[in-house]
Amino acid sequence: MTGNDMDMFQPLQRINLTELSQAITERYRNFVVNEVNESCLRLAVMEGEYPWHRHPGADELFLILEGELIIDFQEHETVTLHPNDIFTVPAGVVHRTRALQRTVNLCFEHTQATTEFIV
């Protein structure tokens, strides 16, 4: 699937997340599935590591669908999440995500959330 194939879905449209994620063949893909009010639902498929970063003005909630997501923190203990686990990273907390195998997760965040990468 290309980026254009996964443009945001419209209201009153059924979305099957399993079918959507199974169609992704890249090692990393993260995109907005839909927006509700001022929040968005992102689907991420990843294997590997996402760099250290923070979201200054918005919390980030993860829901794991498949695999195992590791979230490292600079000032907190590492957390390992499994299918059906939910975890919230508060606004401003520096973190990175890692997946040793293919992992699929949903991320709920504010539509205007920004990402600052830490060097």
PDB file of C-alpha atoms in Angstrom, residues 17-18 20-31 42-50 62-71 80-84 97-107:
ATOM      1  CA  LEU A  17      -7.942  -2.540  11.388  1.00  0.00           C
ATOM      2  CA  THR A  18      -6.747  -6.122  10.877  1.00  0.00           C
ATOM      3  CA  LEU A  20      -5.644  -2.460   7.058  1.00  0.00           C
ATOM      4  CA  SER A  21      -2.546  -3.497   9.018  1.00  0.00           C
ATOM      5  CA  GLN A  22      -2.071  -6.790   7.138  1.00  0.00           C
ATOM      6  CA  ALA A  23      -1.842  -4.869   3.856  1.00  0.00           C
ATOM      7  CA  ILE A  24       1.218  -2.951   5.127  1.00  0.00           C
ATOM      8  CA  THR A  25       4.526  -4.491   4.097  1.00  0.00           C
ATOM      9  CA  GLU A  26       6.972  -1.737   5.152  1.00  0.00           C
ATOM     10  CA  ARG A  27       9.040  -2.061   8.352  1.00  0.00           C
ATOM     11  CA  TYR A  28       7.640   1.299   9.494  1.00  0.00           C
ATOM     12  CA  ARG A  29       4.337   2.928   8.595  1.00  0.00           C
ATOM     13  CA  ASN A  30       2.387   5.414  10.750  1.00  0.00           C
ATOM     14  CA  PHE A  31      -0.666   7.299   9.537  1.00  0.00           C
ATOM     15  CA  ARG A  42      -3.168   6.684  14.187  1.00  0.00           C
ATOM     16  CA  LEU A  43      -2.224   3.170  13.094  1.00  0.00           C
ATOM     17  CA  ALA A  44       1.453   2.270  13.352  1.00  0.00           C
ATOM     18  CA  VAL A  45       3.131  -0.837  12.018  1.00  0.00           C
ATOM     19  CA  MET A  46       6.773  -1.031  12.988  1.00  0.00           C
ATOM     20  CA  GLU A  47       9.801  -3.211  13.399  1.00  0.00           C
ATOM     21  CA  GLY A  48      12.873  -1.429  14.670  1.00  0.00           C
ATOM     22  CA  GLU A  49      13.381   1.769  16.615  1.00  0.00           C
ATOM     23  CA  TYR A  50      11.775   5.228  16.487  1.00  0.00           C
ATOM     24  CA  PHE A  62      -0.939   3.584  22.874  1.00  0.00           C
ATOM     25  CA  LEU A  63      -3.132   0.498  22.388  1.00  0.00           C
ATOM     26  CA  ILE A  64      -1.223  -2.579  21.213  1.00  0.00           C
ATOM     27  CA  LEU A  65      -2.958  -4.826  18.677  1.00  0.00           C
ATOM     28  CA  GLU A  66      -0.165  -7.208  17.665  1.00  0.00           C
ATOM     29  CA  GLY A  67       3.402  -7.908  18.766  1.00  0.00           C
ATOM     30  CA  GLU A  68       5.288  -6.203  21.574  1.00  0.00           C
ATOM     31  CA  LEU A  69       6.036  -2.474  21.880  1.00  0.00           C
ATOM     32  CA  ILE A  70       8.874  -1.305  24.107  1.00  0.00           C
ATOM     33  CA  ILE A  71       8.777   2.306  25.299  1.00  0.00           C
ATOM     34  CA  THR A  80       6.912  -3.344  27.544  1.00  0.00           C
ATOM     35  CA  LEU A  81       3.397  -3.527  26.109  1.00  0.00           C
ATOM     36  CA  HIS A  82       1.564  -6.567  24.727  1.00  0.00           C
ATOM     37  CA  PRO A  83      -1.691  -7.002  22.764  1.00  0.00           C
ATOM     38  CA  ASN A  84      -4.629  -5.259  24.442  1.00  0.00           C
ATOM     39  CA  THR A  97       9.497   3.262  20.885  1.00  0.00           C
ATOM     40  CA  ARG A  98      11.077  -0.021  19.812  1.00  0.00           C
ATOM     41  CA  ALA A  99       9.755  -3.236  18.331  1.00  0.00           C
ATOM     42  CA  LEU A 100      11.962  -6.316  18.016  1.00  0.00           C
ATOM     43  CA  GLN A 101       9.394  -7.908  15.700  1.00  0.00           C
ATOM     44  CA  ARG A 102       6.470  -6.655  13.627  1.00  0.00           C
ATOM     45  CA  THR A 103       4.224  -4.717  15.989  1.00  0.00           C
ATOM     46  CA  VAL A 104       0.896  -3.035  15.316  1.00  0.00           C
ATOM     47  CA  ASN A 105      -0.464  -0.360  17.607  1.00  0.00           C
ATOM     48  CA  LEU A 106      -3.048   2.372  17.700  1.00  0.00           C
ATOM     49  CA  CYS A 107      -2.122   5.802  18.968  1.00  0.00           C
TER      50      CYS A 107
END
